[in-house]
Tab-separated table of C-alpha atoms in Angstrom:
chain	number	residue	atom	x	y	z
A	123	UNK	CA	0.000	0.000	0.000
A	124	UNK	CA	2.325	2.786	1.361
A	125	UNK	CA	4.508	2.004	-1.831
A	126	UNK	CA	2.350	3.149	-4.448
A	127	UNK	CA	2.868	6.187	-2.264
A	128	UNK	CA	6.249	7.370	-3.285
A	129	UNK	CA	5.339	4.365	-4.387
A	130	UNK	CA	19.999	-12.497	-16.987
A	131	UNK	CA	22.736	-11.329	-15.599
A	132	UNK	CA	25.055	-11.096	-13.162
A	133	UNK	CA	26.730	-7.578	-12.980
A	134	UNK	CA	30.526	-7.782	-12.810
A	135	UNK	CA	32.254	-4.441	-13.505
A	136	UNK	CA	36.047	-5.186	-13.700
A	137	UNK	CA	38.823	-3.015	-13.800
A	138	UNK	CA	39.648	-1.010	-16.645
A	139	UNK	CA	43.294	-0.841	-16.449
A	140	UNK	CA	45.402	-1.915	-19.313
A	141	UNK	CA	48.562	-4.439	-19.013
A	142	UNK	CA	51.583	-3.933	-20.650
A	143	UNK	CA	51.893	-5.950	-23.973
A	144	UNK	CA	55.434	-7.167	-22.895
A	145	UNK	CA	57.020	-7.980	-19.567
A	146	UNK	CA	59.169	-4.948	-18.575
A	147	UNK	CA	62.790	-5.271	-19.258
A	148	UNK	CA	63.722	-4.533	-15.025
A	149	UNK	CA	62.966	-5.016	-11.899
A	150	UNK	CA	63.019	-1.503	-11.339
A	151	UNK	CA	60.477	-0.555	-13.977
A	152	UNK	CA	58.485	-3.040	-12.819
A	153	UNK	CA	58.531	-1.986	-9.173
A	154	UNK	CA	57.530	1.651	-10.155
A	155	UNK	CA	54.578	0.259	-11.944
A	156	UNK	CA	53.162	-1.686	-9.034
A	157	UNK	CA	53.754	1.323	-7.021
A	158	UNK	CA	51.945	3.519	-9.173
A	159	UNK	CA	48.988	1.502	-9.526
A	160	UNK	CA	45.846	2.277	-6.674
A	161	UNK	CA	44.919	0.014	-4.610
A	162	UNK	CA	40.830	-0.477	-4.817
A	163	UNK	CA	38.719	-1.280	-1.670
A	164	UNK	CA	37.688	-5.037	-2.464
A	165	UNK	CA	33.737	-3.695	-2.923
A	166	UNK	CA	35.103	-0.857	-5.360
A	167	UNK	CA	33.730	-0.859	-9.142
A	168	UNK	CA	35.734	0.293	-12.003
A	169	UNK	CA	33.335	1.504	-15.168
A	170	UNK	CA	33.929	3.852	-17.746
A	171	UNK	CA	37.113	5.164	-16.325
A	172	UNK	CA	35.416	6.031	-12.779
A	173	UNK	CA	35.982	4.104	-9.504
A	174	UNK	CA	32.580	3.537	-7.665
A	175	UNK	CA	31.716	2.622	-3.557
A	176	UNK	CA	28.650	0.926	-2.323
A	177	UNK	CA	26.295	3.279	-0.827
A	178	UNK	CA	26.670	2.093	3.098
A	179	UNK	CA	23.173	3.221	4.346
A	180	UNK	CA	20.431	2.554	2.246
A	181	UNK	CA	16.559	0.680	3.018
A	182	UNK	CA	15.732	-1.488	-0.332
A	183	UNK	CA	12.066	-2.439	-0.974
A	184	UNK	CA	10.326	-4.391	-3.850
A	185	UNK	CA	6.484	-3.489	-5.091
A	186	UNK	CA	4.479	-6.245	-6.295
A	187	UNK	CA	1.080	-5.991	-8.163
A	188	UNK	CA	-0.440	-8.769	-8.799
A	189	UNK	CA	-2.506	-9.747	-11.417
A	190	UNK	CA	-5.281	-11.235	-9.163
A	191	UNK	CA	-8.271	-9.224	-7.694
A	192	UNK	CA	-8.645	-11.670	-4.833
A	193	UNK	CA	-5.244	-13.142	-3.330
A	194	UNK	CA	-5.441	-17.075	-3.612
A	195	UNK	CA	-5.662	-19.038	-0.768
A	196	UNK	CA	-2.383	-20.615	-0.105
A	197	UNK	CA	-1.805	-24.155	-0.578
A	198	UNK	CA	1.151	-26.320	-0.105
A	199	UNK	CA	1.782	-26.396	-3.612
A	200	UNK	CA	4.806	-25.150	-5.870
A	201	UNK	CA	3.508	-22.814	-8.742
A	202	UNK	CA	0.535	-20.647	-8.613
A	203	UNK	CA	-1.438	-18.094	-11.182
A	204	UNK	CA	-0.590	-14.893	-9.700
A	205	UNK	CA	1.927	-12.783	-11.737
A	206	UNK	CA	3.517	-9.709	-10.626
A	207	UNK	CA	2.351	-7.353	-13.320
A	208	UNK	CA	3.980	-4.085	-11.593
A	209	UNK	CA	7.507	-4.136	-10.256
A	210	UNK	CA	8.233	-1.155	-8.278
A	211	UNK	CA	12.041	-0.789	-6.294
A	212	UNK	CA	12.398	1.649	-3.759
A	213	UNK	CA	15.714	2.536	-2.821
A	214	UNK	CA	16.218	4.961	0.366
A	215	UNK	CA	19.392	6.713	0.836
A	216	UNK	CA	19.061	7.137	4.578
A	217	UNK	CA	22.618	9.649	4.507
A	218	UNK	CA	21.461	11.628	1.542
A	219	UNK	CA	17.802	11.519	2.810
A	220	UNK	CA	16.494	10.628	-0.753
A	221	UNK	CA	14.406	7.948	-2.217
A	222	UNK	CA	14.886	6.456	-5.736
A	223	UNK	CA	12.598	4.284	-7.621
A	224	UNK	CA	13.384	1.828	-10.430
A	225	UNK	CA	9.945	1.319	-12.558
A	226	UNK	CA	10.468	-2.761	-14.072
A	227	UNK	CA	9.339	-3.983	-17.197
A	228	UNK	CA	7.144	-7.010	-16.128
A	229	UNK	CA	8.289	-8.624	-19.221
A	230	UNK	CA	11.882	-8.372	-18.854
A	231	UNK	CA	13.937	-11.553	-19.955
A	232	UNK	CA	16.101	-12.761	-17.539
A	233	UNK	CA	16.934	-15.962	-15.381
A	234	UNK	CA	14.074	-17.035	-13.186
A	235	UNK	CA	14.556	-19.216	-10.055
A	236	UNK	CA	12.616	-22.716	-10.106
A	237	UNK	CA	10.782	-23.941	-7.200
A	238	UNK	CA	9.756	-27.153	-7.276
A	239	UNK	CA	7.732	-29.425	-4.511
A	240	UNK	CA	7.771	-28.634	-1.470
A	241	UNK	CA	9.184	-25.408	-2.272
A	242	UNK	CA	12.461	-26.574	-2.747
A	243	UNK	CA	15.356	-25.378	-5.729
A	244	UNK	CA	14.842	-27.092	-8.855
A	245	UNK	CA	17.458	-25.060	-11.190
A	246	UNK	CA	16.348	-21.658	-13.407
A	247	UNK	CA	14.851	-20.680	-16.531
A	248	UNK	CA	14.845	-17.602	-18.456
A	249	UNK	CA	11.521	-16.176	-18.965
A	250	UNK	CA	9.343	-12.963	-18.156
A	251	UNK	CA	10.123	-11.117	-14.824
A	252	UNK	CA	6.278	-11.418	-13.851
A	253	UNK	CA	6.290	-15.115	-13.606
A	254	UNK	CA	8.675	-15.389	-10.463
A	255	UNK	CA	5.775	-15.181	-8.429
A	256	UNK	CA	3.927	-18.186	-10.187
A	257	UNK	CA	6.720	-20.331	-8.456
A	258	UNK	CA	5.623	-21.236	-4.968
A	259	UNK	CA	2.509	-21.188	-2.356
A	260	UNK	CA	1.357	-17.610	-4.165
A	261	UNK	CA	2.575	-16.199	-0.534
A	262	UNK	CA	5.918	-15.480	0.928
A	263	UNK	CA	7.909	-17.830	-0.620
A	264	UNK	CA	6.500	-16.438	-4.236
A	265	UNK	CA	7.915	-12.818	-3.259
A	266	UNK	CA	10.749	-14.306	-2.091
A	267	UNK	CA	11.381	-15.876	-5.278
A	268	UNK	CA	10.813	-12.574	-6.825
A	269	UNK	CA	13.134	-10.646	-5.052
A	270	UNK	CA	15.368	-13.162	-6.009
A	271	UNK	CA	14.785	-12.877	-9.556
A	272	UNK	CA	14.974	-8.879	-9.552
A	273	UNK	CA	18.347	-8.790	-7.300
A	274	UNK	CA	19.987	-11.541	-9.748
A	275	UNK	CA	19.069	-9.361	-12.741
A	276	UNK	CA	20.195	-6.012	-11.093
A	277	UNK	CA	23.836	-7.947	-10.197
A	278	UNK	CA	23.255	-9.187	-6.700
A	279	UNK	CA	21.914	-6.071	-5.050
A	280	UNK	CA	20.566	-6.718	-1.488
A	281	UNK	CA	16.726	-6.087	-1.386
A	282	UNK	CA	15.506	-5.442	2.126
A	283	UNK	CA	11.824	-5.729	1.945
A	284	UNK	CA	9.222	-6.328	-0.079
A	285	UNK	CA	5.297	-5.845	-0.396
A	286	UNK	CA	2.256	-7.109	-2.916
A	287	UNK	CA	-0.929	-5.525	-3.327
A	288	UNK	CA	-3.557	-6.985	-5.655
A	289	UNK	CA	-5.623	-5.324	-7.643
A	290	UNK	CA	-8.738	-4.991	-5.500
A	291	UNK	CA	-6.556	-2.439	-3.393
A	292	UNK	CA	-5.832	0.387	-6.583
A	293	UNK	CA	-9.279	1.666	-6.352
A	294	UNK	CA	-9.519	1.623	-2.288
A	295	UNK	CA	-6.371	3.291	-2.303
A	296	UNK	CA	-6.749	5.490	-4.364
A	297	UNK	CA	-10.420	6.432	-3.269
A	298	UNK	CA	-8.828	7.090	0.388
A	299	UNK	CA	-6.954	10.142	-1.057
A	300	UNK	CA	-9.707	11.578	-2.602
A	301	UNK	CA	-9.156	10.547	-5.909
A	302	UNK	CA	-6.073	11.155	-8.109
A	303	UNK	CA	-5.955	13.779	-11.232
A	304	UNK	CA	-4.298	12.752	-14.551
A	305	UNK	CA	-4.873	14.582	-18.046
A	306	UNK	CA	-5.408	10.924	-19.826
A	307	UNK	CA	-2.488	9.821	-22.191
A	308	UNK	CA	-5.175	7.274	-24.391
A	309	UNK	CA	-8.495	6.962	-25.367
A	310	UNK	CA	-10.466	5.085	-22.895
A	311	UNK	CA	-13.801	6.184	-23.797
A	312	UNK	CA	-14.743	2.648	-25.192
A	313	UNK	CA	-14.347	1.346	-21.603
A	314	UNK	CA	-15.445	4.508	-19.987
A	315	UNK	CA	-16.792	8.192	-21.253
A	316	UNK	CA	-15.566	10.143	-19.276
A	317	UNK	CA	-11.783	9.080	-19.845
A	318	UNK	CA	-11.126	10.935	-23.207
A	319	UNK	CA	-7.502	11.438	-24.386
A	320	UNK	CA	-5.971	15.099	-23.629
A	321	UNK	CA	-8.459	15.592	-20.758
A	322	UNK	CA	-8.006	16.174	-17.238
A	323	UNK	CA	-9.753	13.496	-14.585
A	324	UNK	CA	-10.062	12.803	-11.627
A	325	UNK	CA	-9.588	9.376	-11.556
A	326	UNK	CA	-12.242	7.628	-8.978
A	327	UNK	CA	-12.567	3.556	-7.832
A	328	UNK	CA	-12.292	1.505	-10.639
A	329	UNK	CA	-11.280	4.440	-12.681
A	330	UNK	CA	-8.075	3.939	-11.621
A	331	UNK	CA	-7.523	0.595	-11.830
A	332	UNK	CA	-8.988	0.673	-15.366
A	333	UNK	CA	-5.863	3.473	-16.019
A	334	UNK	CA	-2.653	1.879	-14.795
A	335	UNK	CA	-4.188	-1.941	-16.168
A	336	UNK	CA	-5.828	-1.654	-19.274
A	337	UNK	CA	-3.279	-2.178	-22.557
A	338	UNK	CA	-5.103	-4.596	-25.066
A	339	UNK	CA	-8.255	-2.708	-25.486
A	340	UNK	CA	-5.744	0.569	-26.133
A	341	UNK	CA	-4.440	2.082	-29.809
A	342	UNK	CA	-0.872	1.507	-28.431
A	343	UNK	CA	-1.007	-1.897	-26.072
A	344	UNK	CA	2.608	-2.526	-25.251
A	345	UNK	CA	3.948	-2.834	-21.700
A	346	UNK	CA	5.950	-0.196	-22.061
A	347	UNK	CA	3.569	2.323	-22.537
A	348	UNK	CA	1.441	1.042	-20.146
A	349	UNK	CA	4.712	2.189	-17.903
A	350	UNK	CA	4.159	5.277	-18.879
A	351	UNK	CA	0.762	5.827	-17.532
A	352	UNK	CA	1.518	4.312	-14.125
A	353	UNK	CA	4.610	6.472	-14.102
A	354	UNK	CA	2.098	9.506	-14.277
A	355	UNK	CA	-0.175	7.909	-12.126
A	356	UNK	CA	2.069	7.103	-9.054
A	357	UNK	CA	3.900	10.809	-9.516
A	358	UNK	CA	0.079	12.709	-9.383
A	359	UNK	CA	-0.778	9.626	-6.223
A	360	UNK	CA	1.944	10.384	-4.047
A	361	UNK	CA	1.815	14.231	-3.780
A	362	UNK	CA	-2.428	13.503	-3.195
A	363	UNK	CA	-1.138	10.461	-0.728
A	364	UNK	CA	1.470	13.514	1.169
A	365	UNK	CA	-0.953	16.173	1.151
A	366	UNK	CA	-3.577	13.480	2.926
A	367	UNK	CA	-0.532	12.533	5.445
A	368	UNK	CA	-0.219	15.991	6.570
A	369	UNK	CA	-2.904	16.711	7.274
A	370	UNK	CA	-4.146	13.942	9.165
A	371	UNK	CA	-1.720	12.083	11.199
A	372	UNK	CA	-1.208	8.434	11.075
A	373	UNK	CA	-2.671	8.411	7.588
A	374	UNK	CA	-0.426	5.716	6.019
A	375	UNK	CA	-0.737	3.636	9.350
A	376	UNK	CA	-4.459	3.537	8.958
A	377	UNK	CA	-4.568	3.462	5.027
A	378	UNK	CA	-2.576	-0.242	5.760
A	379	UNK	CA	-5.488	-1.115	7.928
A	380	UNK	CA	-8.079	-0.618	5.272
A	381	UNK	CA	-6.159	-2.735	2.826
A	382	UNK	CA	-5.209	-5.548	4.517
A	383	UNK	CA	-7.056	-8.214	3.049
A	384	UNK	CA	-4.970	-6.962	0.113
A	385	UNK	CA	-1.952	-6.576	1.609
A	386	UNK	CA	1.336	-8.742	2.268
A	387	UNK	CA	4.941	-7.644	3.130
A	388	UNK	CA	7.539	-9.286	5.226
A	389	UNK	CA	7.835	-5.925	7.310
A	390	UNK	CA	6.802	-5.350	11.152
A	391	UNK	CA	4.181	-2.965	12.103
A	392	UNK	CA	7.474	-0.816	14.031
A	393	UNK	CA	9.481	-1.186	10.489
A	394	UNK	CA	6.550	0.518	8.166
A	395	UNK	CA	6.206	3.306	10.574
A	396	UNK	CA	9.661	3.585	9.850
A	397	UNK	CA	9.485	3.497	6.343
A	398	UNK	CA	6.694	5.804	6.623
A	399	UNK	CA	8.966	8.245	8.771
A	400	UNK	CA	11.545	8.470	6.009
A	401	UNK	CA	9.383	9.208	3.343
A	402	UNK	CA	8.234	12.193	5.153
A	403	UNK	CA	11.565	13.553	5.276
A	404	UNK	CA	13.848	12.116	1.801
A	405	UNK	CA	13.175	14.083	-1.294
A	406	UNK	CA	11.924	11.587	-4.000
A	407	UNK	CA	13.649	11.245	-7.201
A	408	UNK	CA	11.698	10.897	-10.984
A	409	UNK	CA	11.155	7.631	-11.666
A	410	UNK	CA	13.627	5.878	-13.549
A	411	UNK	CA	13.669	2.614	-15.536
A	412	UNK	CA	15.633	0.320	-17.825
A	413	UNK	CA	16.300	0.819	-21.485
A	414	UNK	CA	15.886	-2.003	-23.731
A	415	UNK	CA	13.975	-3.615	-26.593
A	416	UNK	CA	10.490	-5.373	-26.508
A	417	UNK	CA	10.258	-7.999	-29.150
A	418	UNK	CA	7.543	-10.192	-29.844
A	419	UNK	CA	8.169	-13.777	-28.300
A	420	UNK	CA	7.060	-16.917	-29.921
A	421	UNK	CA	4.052	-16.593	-27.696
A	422	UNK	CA	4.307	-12.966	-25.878
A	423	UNK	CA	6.172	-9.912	-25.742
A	424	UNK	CA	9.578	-10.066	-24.547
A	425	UNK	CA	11.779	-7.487	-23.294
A	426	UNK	CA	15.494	-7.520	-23.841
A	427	UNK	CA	17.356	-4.926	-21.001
A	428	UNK	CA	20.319	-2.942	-22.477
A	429	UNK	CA	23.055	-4.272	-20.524
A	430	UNK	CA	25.003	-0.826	-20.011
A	431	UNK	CA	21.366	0.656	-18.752
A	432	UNK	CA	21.408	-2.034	-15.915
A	433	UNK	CA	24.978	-1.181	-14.975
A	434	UNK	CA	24.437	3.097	-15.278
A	435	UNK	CA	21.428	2.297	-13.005
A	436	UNK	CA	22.667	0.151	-10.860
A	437	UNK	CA	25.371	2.086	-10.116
A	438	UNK	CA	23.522	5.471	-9.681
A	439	UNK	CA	21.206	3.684	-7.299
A	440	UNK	CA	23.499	1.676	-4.981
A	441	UNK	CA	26.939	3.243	-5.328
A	442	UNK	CA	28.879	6.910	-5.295
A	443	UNK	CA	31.515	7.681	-7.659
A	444	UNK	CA	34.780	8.160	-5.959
A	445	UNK	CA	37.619	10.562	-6.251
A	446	UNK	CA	40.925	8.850	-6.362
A	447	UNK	CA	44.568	9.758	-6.270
């Protein structure tokens, strides 16, 4: 809930240095050389000429979506039929007092952990980012699979938290703010009248839901513009979502409440008042995603990340450049 607020490959940046073609003719030159070269801090990245650190204080949490209006009932099986159709990461410098957010394509390509009876490791795949939550119970082990799946793709990166909401929640949610203004990027009026392209609404109940889902019945059905709209959507929400937490205190807190039934995360009570505490104060970045091509698949689109994207946005999310000697 509170993170619609605000809200394959491993990455291995090596060092850039070039060795000399031939072995140097004396000891002496070749003691000089060592000497001259830096010594890097074992966690230090090398890319494009620039030396990198891990960011040391930062709170990492993953945004699920599902594709459900109901959550499932869990069973002690090992795959389910809930994709996670929105993929939201929220990264919180707690130093800087910022908060990033990484929009991903639900139908990014990449390796996919397997989970097979019993919930137990049965290799990988590479398939659609979405269906890492088809693998287990459809509960926590399904996020946790997920999480897996997004920190593999994004080169290892620790993910603290996560949280799911299914669909029945957009409309509650965004209902509970008083409803959220857009000025509508496609033609809904087949669906409903009142949503005409180029004008402003304010989007109410299903409304919204019907604006950050709907693709197939649109001019222009592709994922990626479907990004677009809940890119505008979650920027216009979470100014409407601060504006509500002002003036009323405990808003999130009790916003949670109402959406429970469809709600999940793996945090405390004490660590989403937290959460909810640094939002107040961090200054929240434009969105940001992943460059890349969508293709179509033998069966569905696919979505092919440009490698150097993932790097540039890995690195400006979870390290600082460096000045060196």
């Amino acid at each position: 809930m509170f993170a619609l607020s605000i809200f394959s490959m491993m990455l291995i940046f090596t060092a850039c240095g070039s060795e000399p073609e031939t072995e140097p003719e004396t000891t002496t030159v070749s003691a000089v050389t060592e000497q001259t070269q830096p010594t890097l801090p074992e966690d230090a990245v090398e890319y494009a000429g620039d030396v990198y650190l891990p960011k040391e204080n930062l709170e990492t949490v993953l945004i699920m979506g599902l594709d459900k209006f109901e959550r499932e009932e869990q069973v002690l099986a090992y795959t389910n039929k809930m994709q996670s159709d929105f993929l939201l990461l929220v990264v919180i410098d707690k130093d800087a007092q910022t908060c990033d957010l990484l929009h991903l394509n639900r139908d990014t390509m990449t390796e996919i952990p397997r989970l097979g009876f019993g919930g137990s490791s049965t290799g990988s795949f590479v398939g659609q980012l979405a269906l890492a939550h088809t693998y287990g119970s459809g509960g926590s082990d399904s996020c946790i699979n997920t999480v897996k799946a997004v920190s593999n793709f994004l080169g290892g990166v620790k993910i603290d938290h996560y949280m799911t909401l299914t669909m029945d929640a957009v409309g509650k949610i965004n209902d509970l703010v008083g409803g959220v203004t857009v000025t509508m990027l496609d033609d809904f009026t087949d669906l409903d009248p009142e949503m005409e392209k180029g004008k402003e609404v304010t989007l109410h109940g299903d409304q919204a839901l019907l604006y950050v889902r709907t693709r197939r019945e649109l001019e222009d059905s592709s994922n990626l513009h479907r990004m677009e709209r809940q890119r505008q959507y979650l920027n216009a929400f979470y100014e409407k979502l601060m504006e509500a937490n002002r003036k009323v205190n405990g808003f999130l807190s009790s916003t949670l409440l109402k959406v429970n039934d469809d709600f999940e995360s793996d945090c405390t009570v004490n660590q989403l008042d937290e959460l909810s505490n640094l939002l107040e104060v961090c200054s929240v970045n434009p969105i940001v995603s992943i460059e890349g091509e969508a293709v179509q698949g033998e069966e569905y689109i696919e979505f092919y990340a440009d490698e150097e994207s993932v790097k540039e946005i890995v690195l400006s999310l979870f390290y600082e450049k460096t000045v060196t000697d």
